[in-house]
Every structure is written in structure tokens, then in C-alpha cells.
PDB file of C-alpha atoms in Angstrom:
ATOM      1  CA  MET A   1      -6.076 -11.144  26.474  1.00 69.00           C
ATOM      2  CA  LEU A   2      -8.315 -11.660  23.439  1.00 73.00           C
ATOM      3  CA  LEU A   3     -11.386 -11.823  25.695  1.00 76.00           C
ATOM      4  CA  TYR A   4     -10.305  -8.608  27.420  1.00 73.00           C
ATOM      5  CA  ILE A   5      -9.969  -6.812  24.063  1.00 75.00           C
ATOM      6  CA  LEU A   6     -13.345  -8.150  22.908  1.00 80.00           C
ATOM      7  CA  LYS A   7     -15.027  -6.864  26.087  1.00 79.00           C
ATOM      8  CA  ARG A   8     -13.502  -3.429  25.681  1.00 75.00           C
ATOM      9  CA  VAL A   9     -14.576  -3.233  22.012  1.00 79.00           C
ATOM     10  CA  LEU A  10     -18.144  -4.311  22.862  1.00 83.00           C
ATOM     11  CA  ILE A  11     -18.326  -1.581  25.519  1.00 82.00           C
ATOM     12  CA  MET A  12     -17.405   0.981  22.853  1.00 81.00           C
ATOM     13  CA  ILE A  13     -20.432   0.137  20.662  1.00 84.00           C
ATOM     14  CA  PRO A  14     -23.215   1.518  22.952  1.00 86.00           C
ATOM     15  CA  ILE A  15     -21.016   4.517  23.776  1.00 86.00           C
ATOM     16  CA  MET A  16     -20.617   5.335  20.076  1.00 85.00           C
ATOM     17  CA  LEU A  17     -24.386   4.925  19.567  1.00 87.00           C
ATOM     18  CA  MET A  18     -25.098   7.403  22.373  1.00 88.00           C
ATOM     19  CA  ILE A  19     -22.550   9.823  20.946  1.00 86.00           C
ATOM     20  CA  SER A  20     -24.106   9.498  17.484  1.00 85.00           C
ATOM     21  CA  ILE A  21     -27.570  10.347  18.889  1.00 87.00           C
ATOM     22  CA  VAL A  22     -26.219  13.430  20.677  1.00 86.00           C
ATOM     23  CA  VAL A  23     -24.228  14.587  17.640  1.00 82.00           C
ATOM     24  CA  PHE A  24     -27.161  14.044  15.257  1.00 82.00           C
ATOM     25  CA  GLY A  25     -29.445  15.972  17.607  1.00 83.00           C
ATOM     26  CA  LEU A  26     -26.996  18.868  17.831  1.00 79.00           C
ATOM     27  CA  ALA A  27     -26.701  18.937  14.038  1.00 76.00           C
ATOM     28  CA  LEU A  28     -30.485  19.259  13.754  1.00 76.00           C
ATOM     29  CA  MET A  29     -30.431  22.183  16.179  1.00 77.00           C
ATOM     30  CA  MET A  30     -27.742  24.046  14.238  1.00 70.00           C
ATOM     31  CA  PRO A  31     -28.991  27.317  12.707  1.00 66.00           C
ATOM     32  CA  GLY A  32     -29.990  27.068   9.055  1.00 61.00           C
ATOM     33  CA  ASP A  33     -31.941  24.552   7.027  1.00 61.00           C
ATOM     34  CA  ALA A  34     -30.428  21.262   5.891  1.00 61.00           C
ATOM     35  CA  LEU A  35     -31.998  21.997   2.513  1.00 61.00           C
ATOM     36  CA  SER A  36     -29.603  24.900   2.034  1.00 60.00           C
ATOM     37  CA  GLY A  37     -27.066  24.193  -0.682  1.00 60.00           C
ATOM     38  CA  GLN A  38     -28.971  21.192  -2.029  1.00 63.00           C
ATOM     39  CA  ILE A  39     -31.439  23.021  -4.220  1.00 63.00           C
ATOM     40  CA  ASP A  40     -31.222  25.412  -7.109  1.00 64.00           C
ATOM     41  CA  PRO A  41     -30.968  28.842  -5.392  1.00 63.00           C
ATOM     42  CA  ALA A  42     -32.490  30.530  -8.463  1.00 66.00           C
ATOM     43  CA  ASN A  43     -35.654  28.446  -8.202  1.00 67.00           C
ATOM     44  CA  GLN A  44     -37.866  29.799  -5.414  1.00 68.00           C
ATOM     45  CA  ASN A  45     -40.977  27.927  -6.476  1.00 72.00           C
ATOM     46  CA  ALA A  46     -42.756  26.621  -3.367  1.00 73.00           C
ATOM     47  CA  ASP A  47     -43.757  23.331  -5.049  1.00 75.00           C
ATOM     48  CA  TYR A  48     -40.152  22.725  -6.128  1.00 72.00           C
ATOM     49  CA  ILE A  49     -38.796  23.391  -2.605  1.00 72.00           C
ATOM     50  CA  GLU A  50     -41.426  21.185  -0.980  1.00 75.00           C
ATOM     51  CA  GLY A  51     -40.740  18.447  -3.534  1.00 77.00           C
ATOM     52  CA  MET A  52     -37.024  18.568  -2.739  1.00 72.00           C
ATOM     53  CA  ARG A  53     -37.701  18.380   1.015  1.00 73.00           C
ATOM     54  CA  GLU A  54     -39.806  15.288   0.391  1.00 76.00           C
ATOM     55  CA  GLU A  55     -37.196  13.780  -1.943  1.00 72.00           C
ATOM     56  CA  LEU A  56     -34.346  14.348   0.530  1.00 71.00           C
ATOM     57  CA  GLY A  57     -36.393  12.906   3.397  1.00 73.00           C
ATOM     58  CA  LEU A  58     -36.366  16.119   5.419  1.00 73.00           C
ATOM     59  CA  ASN A  59     -40.096  15.779   6.140  1.00 75.00           C
ATOM     60  CA  ASP A  60     -39.641  12.321   7.687  1.00 80.00           C
ATOM     61  CA  PRO A  61     -39.844  11.881  11.485  1.00 83.00           C
ATOM     62  CA  ILE A  62     -36.522  12.486  13.233  1.00 82.00           C
ATOM     63  CA  PRO A  63     -36.060   8.800  14.271  1.00 86.00           C
ATOM     64  CA  VAL A  64     -36.466   7.809  10.614  1.00 86.00           C
ATOM     65  CA  GLN A  65     -33.907  10.439   9.549  1.00 83.00           C
ATOM     66  CA  TYR A  66     -31.512   9.232  12.249  1.00 85.00           C
ATOM     67  CA  GLY A  67     -31.909   5.594  11.217  1.00 86.00           C
ATOM     68  CA  ARG A  68     -31.273   6.453   7.565  1.00 84.00           C
ATOM     69  CA  TRP A  69     -28.246   8.564   8.485  1.00 82.00           C
ATOM     70  CA  LEU A  70     -26.817   5.884  10.805  1.00 85.00           C
ATOM     71  CA  SER A  71     -27.275   3.230   8.128  1.00 86.00           C
ATOM     72  CA  GLY A  72     -25.224   5.367   5.752  1.00 83.00           C
ATOM     73  CA  VAL A  73     -22.522   5.985   8.391  1.00 84.00           C
ATOM     74  CA  VAL A  74     -22.114   2.245   8.969  1.00 84.00           C
ATOM     75  CA  LYS A  75     -21.508   1.896   5.208  1.00 83.00           C
ATOM     76  CA  GLY A  76     -19.027   4.786   5.256  1.00 82.00           C
ATOM     77  CA  ASP A  77     -21.462   7.254   3.701  1.00 83.00           C
ATOM     78  CA  PHE A  78     -21.643  10.532   5.665  1.00 83.00           C
ATOM     79  CA  GLY A  79     -23.670  12.318   3.016  1.00 81.00           C
ATOM     80  CA  ARG A  80     -22.702  15.318   0.919  1.00 80.00           C
ATOM     81  CA  SER A  81     -21.172  18.613   1.974  1.00 82.00           C
ATOM     82  CA  HIS A  82     -23.466  21.536   1.163  1.00 77.00           C
ATOM     83  CA  VAL A  83     -20.523  23.916   0.983  1.00 80.00           C
ATOM     84  CA  HIS A  84     -17.964  21.847  -0.905  1.00 81.00           C
ATOM     85  CA  ARG A  85     -20.529  20.164  -3.171  1.00 80.00           C
ATOM     86  CA  MET A  86     -18.908  16.750  -2.784  1.00 84.00           C
ATOM     87  CA  ASP A  87     -19.087  13.679  -0.558  1.00 86.00           C
ATOM     88  CA  VAL A  88     -18.087  14.302   3.062  1.00 87.00           C
ATOM     89  CA  THR A  89     -15.659  11.367   2.995  1.00 89.00           C
ATOM     90  CA  ASP A  90     -13.831  13.005   0.068  1.00 90.00           C
ATOM     91  CA  VAL A  91     -13.699  16.385   1.860  1.00 89.00           C
ATOM     92  CA  ILE A  92     -12.265  14.798   5.007  1.00 89.00           C
ATOM     93  CA  GLY A  93      -9.948  12.576   2.957  1.00 89.00           C
ATOM     94  CA  GLN A  94      -8.307  15.679   1.460  1.00 88.00           C
ATOM     95  CA  ARG A  95      -7.598  17.174   4.902  1.00 88.00           C
ATOM     96  CA  LEU A  96      -6.849  14.079   7.001  1.00 87.00           C
ATOM     97  CA  PRO A  97      -3.234  13.542   5.774  1.00 88.00           C
ATOM     98  CA  ASN A  98      -2.312  17.052   6.961  1.00 87.00           C
ATOM     99  CA  THR A  99      -3.733  16.412  10.436  1.00 88.00           C
ATOM    100  CA  LEU A 100      -2.033  13.016  10.666  1.00 87.00           C
ATOM    101  CA  LEU A 101       1.293  14.578   9.673  1.00 89.00           C
ATOM    102  CA  LEU A 102       0.833  17.288  12.314  1.00 89.00           C
ATOM    103  CA  ALA A 103      -0.124  14.727  14.980  1.00 87.00           C
ATOM    104  CA  VAL A 104       2.803  12.379  14.245  1.00 87.00           C
ATOM    105  CA  LEU A 105       5.378  15.193  14.266  1.00 90.00           C
ATOM    106  CA  SER A 106       3.884  16.587  17.481  1.00 89.00           C
ATOM    107  CA  LEU A 107       4.129  13.193  19.179  1.00 86.00           C
ATOM    108  CA  ILE A 108       7.754  12.788  18.082  1.00 89.00           C
ATOM    109  CA  ILE A 109       8.612  16.261  19.403  1.00 90.00           C
ATOM    110  CA  THR A 110       6.744  15.578  22.656  1.00 87.00           C
ATOM    111  CA  TYR A 111       8.533  12.318  23.398  1.00 87.00           C
ATOM    112  CA  ILE A 112      12.004  13.554  22.429  1.00 90.00           C
ATOM    113  CA  LEU A 113      11.772  16.794  24.445  1.00 90.00           C
ATOM    114  CA  SER A 114      10.093  15.220  27.471  1.00 87.00           C
ATOM    115  CA  PHE A 115      12.655  12.399  27.556  1.00 87.00           C
ATOM    116  CA  LEU A 116      15.625  14.770  27.341  1.00 90.00           C
ATOM    117  CA  MET A 117      14.340  17.315  29.847  1.00 90.00           C
ATOM    118  CA  GLY A 118      12.579  14.867  32.200  1.00 87.00           C
ATOM    119  CA  SER A 119      15.525  12.469  32.470  1.00 87.00           C
ATOM    120  CA  TYR A 120      17.975  15.337  33.062  1.00 90.00           C
ATOM    121  CA  ALA A 121      15.809  17.006  35.707  1.00 89.00           C
ATOM    122  CA  GLY A 122      15.098  13.675  37.408  1.00 86.00           C
ATOM    123  CA  ARG A 123      18.745  12.710  37.539  1.00 87.00           C
ATOM    124  CA  HIS A 124      19.869  16.129  38.746  1.00 88.00           C
ATOM    125  CA  PRO A 125      17.066  17.221  41.087  1.00 87.00           C
ATOM    126  CA  HIS A 126      17.168  20.554  42.910  1.00 86.00           C
ATOM    127  CA  THR A 127      19.900  21.970  40.667  1.00 89.00           C
ATOM    128  CA  ILE A 128      19.837  25.101  38.522  1.00 91.00           C
ATOM    129  CA  GLY A 129      19.116  22.987  35.448  1.00 90.00           C
ATOM    130  CA  ASP A 130      16.231  21.227  37.200  1.00 89.00           C
ATOM    131  CA  TYR A 131      14.724  24.524  38.381  1.00 91.00           C
ATOM    132  CA  GLY A 132      15.103  25.971  34.884  1.00 92.00           C
ATOM    133  CA  ILE A 133      13.260  23.024  33.296  1.00 90.00           C
ATOM    134  CA  GLN A 134      10.516  23.182  35.916  1.00 88.00           C
ATOM    135  CA  GLY A 135      10.130  26.901  35.264  1.00 89.00           C
ATOM    136  CA  ILE A 136       9.687  26.264  31.537  1.00 87.00           C
ATOM    137  CA  ASN A 137       7.167  23.524  32.318  1.00 86.00           C
ATOM    138  CA  TYR A 138       5.059  25.747  34.559  1.00 85.00           C
ATOM    139  CA  VAL A 139       5.019  28.497  31.936  1.00 85.00           C
ATOM    140  CA  MET A 140       3.972  26.055  29.192  1.00 83.00           C
ATOM    141  CA  LEU A 141       1.271  24.560  31.427  1.00 82.00           C
ATOM    142  CA  ALA A 142      -0.108  28.011  32.238  1.00 84.00           C
ATOM    143  CA  ILE A 143      -0.219  29.318  28.663  1.00 84.00           C
ATOM    144  CA  PRO A 144      -3.258  28.282  26.566  1.00 83.00           C
ATOM    145  CA  SER A 145      -2.319  26.629  23.287  1.00 82.00           C
ATOM    146  CA  PHE A 146      -3.839  29.389  21.125  1.00 84.00           C
ATOM    147  CA  VAL A 147      -1.820  32.039  22.984  1.00 88.00           C
ATOM    148  CA  ALA A 148       1.363  29.998  22.532  1.00 88.00           C
ATOM    149  CA  ALA A 149       0.513  29.665  18.833  1.00 87.00           C
ATOM    150  CA  MET A 150       0.101  33.426  18.388  1.00 88.00           C
ATOM    151  CA  PHE A 151       3.381  34.103  20.215  1.00 89.00           C
ATOM    152  CA  ALA A 152       5.135  31.556  17.992  1.00 90.00           C
ATOM    153  CA  ILE A 153       3.745  33.155  14.834  1.00 90.00           C
ATOM    154  CA  PHE A 154       4.780  36.622  16.003  1.00 90.00           C
ATOM    155  CA  ILE A 155       8.346  35.604  16.935  1.00 91.00           C
ATOM    156  CA  PHE A 156       9.302  32.876  14.459  1.00 91.00           C
ATOM    157  CA  SER A 157       7.256  33.995  11.456  1.00 89.00           C
ATOM    158  CA  PHE A 158       6.926  37.787  11.609  1.00 89.00           C
ATOM    159  CA  GLN A 159      10.117  38.713  13.484  1.00 90.00           C
ATOM    160  CA  LEU A 160      12.578  36.007  12.422  1.00 90.00           C
ATOM    161  CA  GLY A 161      10.901  34.884   9.193  1.00 89.00           C
ATOM    162  CA  TRP A 162      11.822  31.244   9.742  1.00 91.00           C
ATOM    163  CA  PHE A 163       8.406  29.731   9.110  1.00 89.00           C
ATOM    164  CA  PRO A 164       5.337  30.617   7.000  1.00 88.00           C
ATOM    165  CA  THR A 165       2.431  32.111   8.912  1.00 81.00           C
ATOM    166  CA  THR A 166      -0.435  30.181   7.309  1.00 81.00           C
ATOM    167  CA  GLY A 167      -1.292  27.299   5.000  1.00 80.00           C
ATOM    168  CA  SER A 168      -0.113  23.710   4.643  1.00 79.00           C
ATOM    169  CA  VAL A 169       1.973  24.027   1.443  1.00 81.00           C
ATOM    170  CA  GLY A 170       3.526  26.816  -0.591  1.00 79.00           C
ATOM    171  CA  ALA A 171       1.741  28.339  -3.572  1.00 77.00           C
ATOM    172  CA  GLY A 172       2.740  27.134  -7.038  1.00 78.00           C
ATOM    173  CA  VAL A 173       4.603  24.044  -5.807  1.00 81.00           C
ATOM    174  CA  GLU A 174       4.027  21.022  -8.031  1.00 81.00           C
ATOM    175  CA  GLU A 175       2.572  18.077  -6.134  1.00 79.00           C
ATOM    176  CA  GLY A 176       4.780  14.979  -5.891  1.00 78.00           C
ATOM    177  CA  THR A 177       8.080  16.833  -6.236  1.00 84.00           C
ATOM    178  CA  MET A 178      10.773  17.132  -3.574  1.00 85.00           C
ATOM    179  CA  SER A 179       9.980  20.848  -3.295  1.00 87.00           C
ATOM    180  CA  TYR A 180       6.378  19.942  -2.522  1.00 87.00           C
ATOM    181  CA  TYR A 181       7.279  17.640   0.381  1.00 87.00           C
ATOM    182  CA  LEU A 182       9.859  20.076   1.762  1.00 89.00           C
ATOM    183  CA  SER A 183       7.263  22.843   1.589  1.00 88.00           C
ATOM    184  CA  ARG A 184       4.793  20.719   3.523  1.00 87.00           C
ATOM    185  CA  LEU A 185       7.383  20.010   6.230  1.00 89.00           C
ATOM    186  CA  HIS A 186       8.250  23.698   6.359  1.00 90.00           C
ATOM    187  CA  HIS A 187       4.583  24.634   6.872  1.00 90.00           C
ATOM    188  CA  VAL A 188       3.848  21.945   9.464  1.00 90.00           C
ATOM    189  CA  ALA A 189       7.024  22.488  11.535  1.00 91.00           C
ATOM    190  CA  LEU A 190       5.875  25.474  13.609  1.00 91.00           C
ATOM    191  CA  PRO A 191       2.348  24.164  14.381  1.00 91.00           C
ATOM    192  CA  ALA A 192       3.907  20.818  15.373  1.00 90.00           C
ATOM    193  CA  LEU A 193       6.441  22.543  17.629  1.00 90.00           C
ATOM    194  CA  VAL A 194       3.698  24.479  19.402  1.00 89.00           C
ATOM    195  CA  LEU A 195       1.378  21.475  19.744  1.00 86.00           C
ATOM    196  CA  GLY A 196       4.199  19.174  20.842  1.00 85.00           C
ATOM    197  CA  GLY A 197       5.702  21.809  23.156  1.00 84.00           C
ATOM    198  CA  VAL A 198       2.449  22.354  25.036  1.00 79.00           C
ATOM    199  CA  THR A 199       2.060  18.603  25.607  1.00 80.00           C
ATOM    200  CA  THR A 200       5.722  18.190  26.547  1.00 85.00           C
ATOM    201  CA  ALA A 201       5.442  20.089  29.829  1.00 84.00           C
ATOM    202  CA  SER A 202       3.204  17.590  31.642  1.00 81.00           C
ATOM    203  CA  TYR A 203       5.215  14.595  30.423  1.00 84.00           C
ATOM    204  CA  THR A 204       8.516  16.152  31.464  1.00 87.00           C
ATOM    205  CA  GLN A 205       7.213  16.817  34.950  1.00 85.00           C
ATOM    206  CA  PHE A 206       5.746  13.317  35.184  1.00 84.00           C
ATOM    207  CA  LEU A 207       9.022  11.659  34.122  1.00 85.00           C
ATOM    208  CA  ARG A 208      11.107  13.855  36.464  1.00 88.00           C
ATOM    209  CA  ASN A 209       8.988  13.034  39.499  1.00 86.00           C
ATOM    210  CA  ASP A 210       8.903   9.322  38.673  1.00 85.00           C
ATOM    211  CA  ILE A 211      12.687   9.129  38.327  1.00 86.00           C
ATOM    212  CA  ILE A 212      13.156  10.862  41.695  1.00 87.00           C
ATOM    213  CA  ASP A 213      10.608   8.514  43.280  1.00 85.00           C
ATOM    214  CA  ASN A 214      12.187   5.375  41.806  1.00 82.00           C
ATOM    215  CA  ALA A 215      15.634   6.488  42.956  1.00 82.00           C
ATOM    216  CA  GLN A 216      14.401   6.102  46.570  1.00 82.00           C
ATOM    217  CA  LYS A 217      12.976   2.577  46.127  1.00 81.00           C
ATOM    218  CA  GLU A 218      14.401  -0.288  48.168  1.00 82.00           C
ATOM    219  CA  TYR A 219      15.678  -2.252  45.183  1.00 81.00           C
ATOM    220  CA  VAL A 220      17.742   0.774  44.142  1.00 80.00           C
ATOM    221  CA  LEU A 221      19.167   1.154  47.645  1.00 82.00           C
ATOM    222  CA  THR A 222      19.940  -2.576  47.621  1.00 83.00           C
ATOM    223  CA  ALA A 223      21.731  -2.261  44.282  1.00 81.00           C
ATOM    224  CA  ARG A 224      23.822   0.589  45.670  1.00 80.00           C
ATOM    225  CA  ALA A 225      24.660  -1.491  48.758  1.00 81.00           C
ATOM    226  CA  LYS A 226      25.920  -4.247  46.445  1.00 81.00           C
ATOM    227  CA  GLY A 227      28.338  -1.795  44.880  1.00 80.00           C
ATOM    228  CA  ILE A 228      26.706  -1.603  41.417  1.00 81.00           C
ATOM    229  CA  SER A 229      27.794   1.518  39.571  1.00 82.00           C
ATOM    230  CA  GLU A 230      25.445   4.515  39.549  1.00 80.00           C
ATOM    231  CA  GLN A 231      25.424   4.407  35.739  1.00 81.00           C
ATOM    232  CA  ASN A 232      24.024   0.859  35.697  1.00 83.00           C
ATOM    233  CA  ILE A 233      21.562   1.566  38.497  1.00 82.00           C
ATOM    234  CA  TYR A 234      20.190   4.586  36.669  1.00 82.00           C
ATOM    235  CA  TYR A 235      19.721   2.991  33.251  1.00 80.00           C
ATOM    236  CA  LYS A 236      18.686  -0.538  34.362  1.00 77.00           C
ATOM    237  CA  HIS A 237      16.627   0.117  37.476  1.00 76.00           C
ATOM    238  CA  ILE A 238      15.477   3.727  37.500  1.00 80.00           C
ATOM    239  CA  LEU A 239      15.054   5.064  33.957  1.00 79.00           C
ATOM    240  CA  ARG A 240      13.641   1.825  32.522  1.00 75.00           C
ATOM    241  CA  ASN A 241      10.909   1.638  35.171  1.00 76.00           C
ATOM    242  CA  SER A 242      10.121   5.347  34.855  1.00 77.00           C
ATOM    243  CA  LEU A 243       9.627   5.112  31.080  1.00 74.00           C
ATOM    244  CA  ILE A 244       6.952   2.402  31.308  1.00 70.00           C
ATOM    245  CA  PRO A 245       4.136   4.745  32.505  1.00 69.00           C
ATOM    246  CA  ILE A 246       5.107   7.231  29.770  1.00 71.00           C
ATOM    247  CA  VAL A 247       4.666   4.555  27.108  1.00 68.00           C
ATOM    248  CA  THR A 248       1.218   3.638  28.387  1.00 66.00           C
ATOM    249  CA  LEU A 249       0.127   7.268  28.031  1.00 69.00           C
ATOM    250  CA  PHE A 250       0.571   6.973  24.267  1.00 68.00           C
ATOM    251  CA  GLY A 251      -3.092   6.008  23.883  1.00 66.00           C
ATOM    252  CA  PHE A 252      -4.287   9.141  25.636  1.00 67.00           C
ATOM    253  CA  ASP A 253      -1.915  11.189  23.470  1.00 70.00           C
ATOM    254  CA  ILE A 254      -3.906  10.314  20.369  1.00 71.00           C
ATOM    255  CA  ALA A 255      -7.031  11.963  21.716  1.00 67.00           C
ATOM    256  CA  SER A 256      -5.274  14.974  23.241  1.00 71.00           C
ATOM    257  CA  ILE A 257      -3.162  15.656  20.143  1.00 73.00           C
ATOM    258  CA  ILE A 258      -6.133  15.494  17.772  1.00 71.00           C
ATOM    259  CA  GLY A 259      -8.187  17.678  20.100  1.00 72.00           C
ATOM    260  CA  GLY A 260      -5.349  20.188  20.355  1.00 76.00           C
ATOM    261  CA  ALA A 261      -4.930  20.136  16.589  1.00 78.00           C
ATOM    262  CA  VAL A 262      -8.392  21.695  16.195  1.00 80.00           C
ATOM    263  CA  ILE A 263      -7.164  24.870  17.939  1.00 83.00           C
ATOM    264  CA  ILE A 264      -3.670  24.929  16.463  1.00 86.00           C
ATOM    265  CA  GLU A 265      -4.861  24.336  12.891  1.00 86.00           C
ATOM    266  CA  THR A 266      -7.373  27.154  13.214  1.00 85.00           C
ATOM    267  CA  VAL A 267      -4.786  29.651  14.481  1.00 87.00           C
ATOM    268  CA  PHE A 268      -2.281  28.696  11.758  1.00 86.00           C
ATOM    269  CA  SER A 269      -4.966  28.309   9.041  1.00 85.00           C
ATOM    270  CA  PHE A 270      -3.444  24.878   8.539  1.00 86.00           C
ATOM    271  CA  ARG A 271      -5.671  22.892   6.191  1.00 86.00           C
ATOM    272  CA  GLY A 272      -6.421  19.893   8.410  1.00 86.00           C
ATOM    273  CA  ILE A 273      -9.649  18.466   9.774  1.00 86.00           C
ATOM    274  CA  GLY A 274      -9.490  20.773  12.812  1.00 84.00           C
ATOM    275  CA  GLU A 275      -9.578  23.871  10.636  1.00 85.00           C
ATOM    276  CA  LEU A 276     -12.241  22.156   8.488  1.00 88.00           C
ATOM    277  CA  LEU A 277     -14.396  21.566  11.583  1.00 86.00           C
ATOM    278  CA  ILE A 278     -14.322  25.220  12.639  1.00 86.00           C
ATOM    279  CA  THR A 279     -15.055  26.571   9.133  1.00 86.00           C
ATOM    280  CA  SER A 280     -17.843  23.998   8.697  1.00 85.00           C
ATOM    281  CA  ILE A 281     -19.473  25.164  11.921  1.00 82.00           C
ATOM    282  CA  GLU A 282     -19.253  28.774  10.741  1.00 80.00           C
ATOM    283  CA  ARG A 283     -20.804  27.861   7.358  1.00 79.00           C
ATOM    284  CA  ARG A 284     -23.501  25.557   8.818  1.00 77.00           C
ATOM    285  CA  ASP A 285     -22.159  22.529   6.940  1.00 82.00           C
ATOM    286  CA  SER A 286     -23.792  20.093   9.358  1.00 80.00           C
ATOM    287  CA  SER A 287     -22.897  16.861   7.535  1.00 82.00           C
ATOM    288  CA  VAL A 288     -19.166  17.661   7.789  1.00 86.00           C
ATOM    289  CA  VAL A 289     -19.482  18.770  11.426  1.00 85.00           C
ATOM    290  CA  VAL A 290     -21.238  15.535  12.374  1.00 86.00           C
ATOM    291  CA  ALA A 291     -18.704  13.357  10.534  1.00 88.00           C
ATOM    292  CA  ILE A 292     -15.650  15.056  12.097  1.00 88.00           C
ATOM    293  CA  THR A 293     -17.194  15.052  15.583  1.00 86.00           C
ATOM    294  CA  LEU A 294     -17.887  11.338  15.314  1.00 86.00           C
ATOM    295  CA  MET A 295     -14.371  10.718  14.029  1.00 85.00           C
ATOM    296  CA  LEU A 296     -12.826  12.641  16.956  1.00 83.00           C
ATOM    297  CA  SER A 297     -15.028  10.737  19.413  1.00 83.00           C
ATOM    298  CA  LEU A 298     -13.976   7.424  17.886  1.00 84.00           C
ATOM    299  CA  ALA A 299     -10.314   8.468  18.042  1.00 82.00           C
ATOM    300  CA  THR A 300     -10.741   9.261  21.739  1.00 80.00           C
ATOM    301  CA  LEU A 301     -12.300   5.870  22.447  1.00 81.00           C
ATOM    302  CA  VAL A 302      -9.637   4.039  20.437  1.00 82.00           C
ATOM    303  CA  GLY A 303      -6.932   6.006  22.253  1.00 78.00           C
ATOM    304  CA  ASN A 304      -8.369   5.033  25.627  1.00 77.00           C
ATOM    305  CA  LEU A 305      -8.633   1.414  24.485  1.00 79.00           C
ATOM    306  CA  LEU A 306      -5.009   1.456  23.380  1.00 78.00           C
ATOM    307  CA  ALA A 307      -3.943   2.924  26.724  1.00 75.00           C
ATOM    308  CA  ASP A 308      -5.868   0.232  28.619  1.00 75.00           C
ATOM    309  CA  LEU A 309      -4.300  -2.497  26.481  1.00 76.00           C
ATOM    310  CA  LEU A 310      -0.807  -1.165  27.125  1.00 73.00           C
ATOM    311  CA  TYR A 311      -1.568  -1.036  30.850  1.00 69.00           C
ATOM    312  CA  SER A 312      -2.865  -4.594  30.796  1.00 70.00           C
ATOM    313  CA  ILE A 313       0.255  -5.811  28.975  1.00 71.00           C
ATOM    314  CA  ILE A 314       2.524  -4.183  31.552  1.00 64.00           C
ATOM    315  CA  ASP A 315       0.359  -5.127  34.544  1.00 62.00           C
ATOM    316  CA  PRO A 316      -1.623  -8.397  33.922  1.00 61.00           C
ATOM    317  CA  ARG A 317      -3.551  -7.869  37.180  1.00 58.00           C
ATOM    318  CA  ILE A 318      -5.710  -5.321  35.330  1.00 55.00           C
ATOM    319  CA  ARG A 319      -6.994  -8.056  32.977  1.00 56.00           C
ATOM    320  CA  LEU A 320      -7.916 -10.239  35.931  1.00 52.00           C
ATOM    321  CA  LYS A 321      -9.919  -7.422  37.495  1.00 54.00           C
TER     322      LYS A 321
END
């Protein structure tokens, strides 16, 4: 198992290097000059500007710039944000807790809803309840996440007034108090419901179909022939086996939730790294864009690695292959 993990981690290294080259190249092609925001805007002296370009290494060949940037990344130094006038790691560090909170709540909502609806629909197939759940699933699968977010804001914020429309915490709330934490939960609840609800549909359908499929397996028919109660057959032989594939999808959830958070945070103006990425692109803050893109890529790779490890634990034949 240790050798399998080591192989998978080693495979990730060249992939991350290729991603870093692509991301660095895209950052260079972004409109605007990297010098912007790093010099005194009141000083337009040509010698001063040229001296700053030389000092910041912007006149160096691109491979040299990439090597210097990559060396800093390995040490955890992503440079400085031109817009926020502070280190990129500090900028991201301020937003990351909000995104993590949104992702964790979304995952909890996804698993609870998909378990409840998927297990009910799978156990009672071709009933009114099953058709109703499938109808909800198809609607959620067909609606883009940003459209679902706007509908949620219109209904639950503007019409019902249950949730705030924007932001990650209320104004004037003192940090560290109970009111502060309750305000944060209040602000993250609706974005998490939308993000978790969109992901729930596919999992519900997957669990429903797997339960129906397992109910027709020979070992289930054998258990029925032995006179075992339907209650025991369902919980010990059908539901338990159907939940295993859902658990292994947890790794892929990490990537999909973080990717979805970029859209949801932007629509809700929720101050996470997704919203930071979009505003940084708009303001040509290339150092922040590069850092967040790399972080999302790494999260995707780690999520895939986690999914593979869970698969290999459940099915050891994968490690042998």
C-alpha cells in the first residue's frame, strides 16, 4: 500500500510542473504590465521605471523568471499582490477559511440529502415518491449552478428574507463573539445549500440505481430464500454495499466542490478564494491568479489521489494492477 501511494505521489510531481508552466505562461499573457502596482505611480521618470524593471527581474529571460518564481513557490512564497499590497499567502489565508467552511457544509448537505432521498427512492422504486425525487434530480441536473444561485437569492433572500444576499459576515459584528460565528453561519447557509443541492442530484440518482441493482443480486435472492427478514437484507446486504461507491467518490467531491465554489462565491459575493480569483482576474492581479489556480489544481490532484486510495482499500485488486 505504501509503495502504491508513493507511486501515485511521484506521478503528481511532473503533472504539477506542467501545470505550473502553463499557469505561469498564461499569467505572462494577461493584459497589463507586471510592473503595475509595484512602482510609485507619481514618478513617471523613464530611468526610475527602467531601474525598477531591472530590480524586479522583469527584464530577465522568461525561463529565468519562471525558475525564480518556481523556487519561491516551493518555499511557500507566491510573491506580492499588486492590488492588496501584501503577500499573496496572506491574501489567500484571509479568504481560505470561508471557502473551507462553505465546502465542508456543502459536503455535509450533499451526503445527508443524497442518502435520505437515494435510499428512499431505491427502496421504493417506481412509486410516486421515487418519481418525485427523480423529477427533482433532473431539474437540479439541468439548472446551471449560477442560475440556481440567483433563484435562491430571489426567493430566500429578497422574497422571504431568511438569508442575507451578500457577504460572509454581518457588518459591525465583533470578531470572536458568539454573534460573529452565528453571523458567519447565517451568511454561508444559503450558498452551501445551493452548492450542496446541485451536487446532491447526481449522488441521489447514483445511490438509487445502485440499490435497485443490488436488490436483484443472487446473494440477496439467496438471503430471501433462507427466510431472512427484508429489514435485515436491506441494511446488511443492499444498503451497505451501495454506500461503498458513494464513499469512494469523496475524493472527487473535493475538486468539484472547490470548483463550484468559484461560481457560487462570485454570485453571492461571498469572500472566499473563488470570489478572490474572479476579482483578481478582473484587476489583473496575476500573482494571486497564479497562486489560486495552482492551489485548485493541487486540490484536484489530491482529490483524485484520495479517491484512488479509497478504491484501492475497498478493492485490493486495483493495487495489484
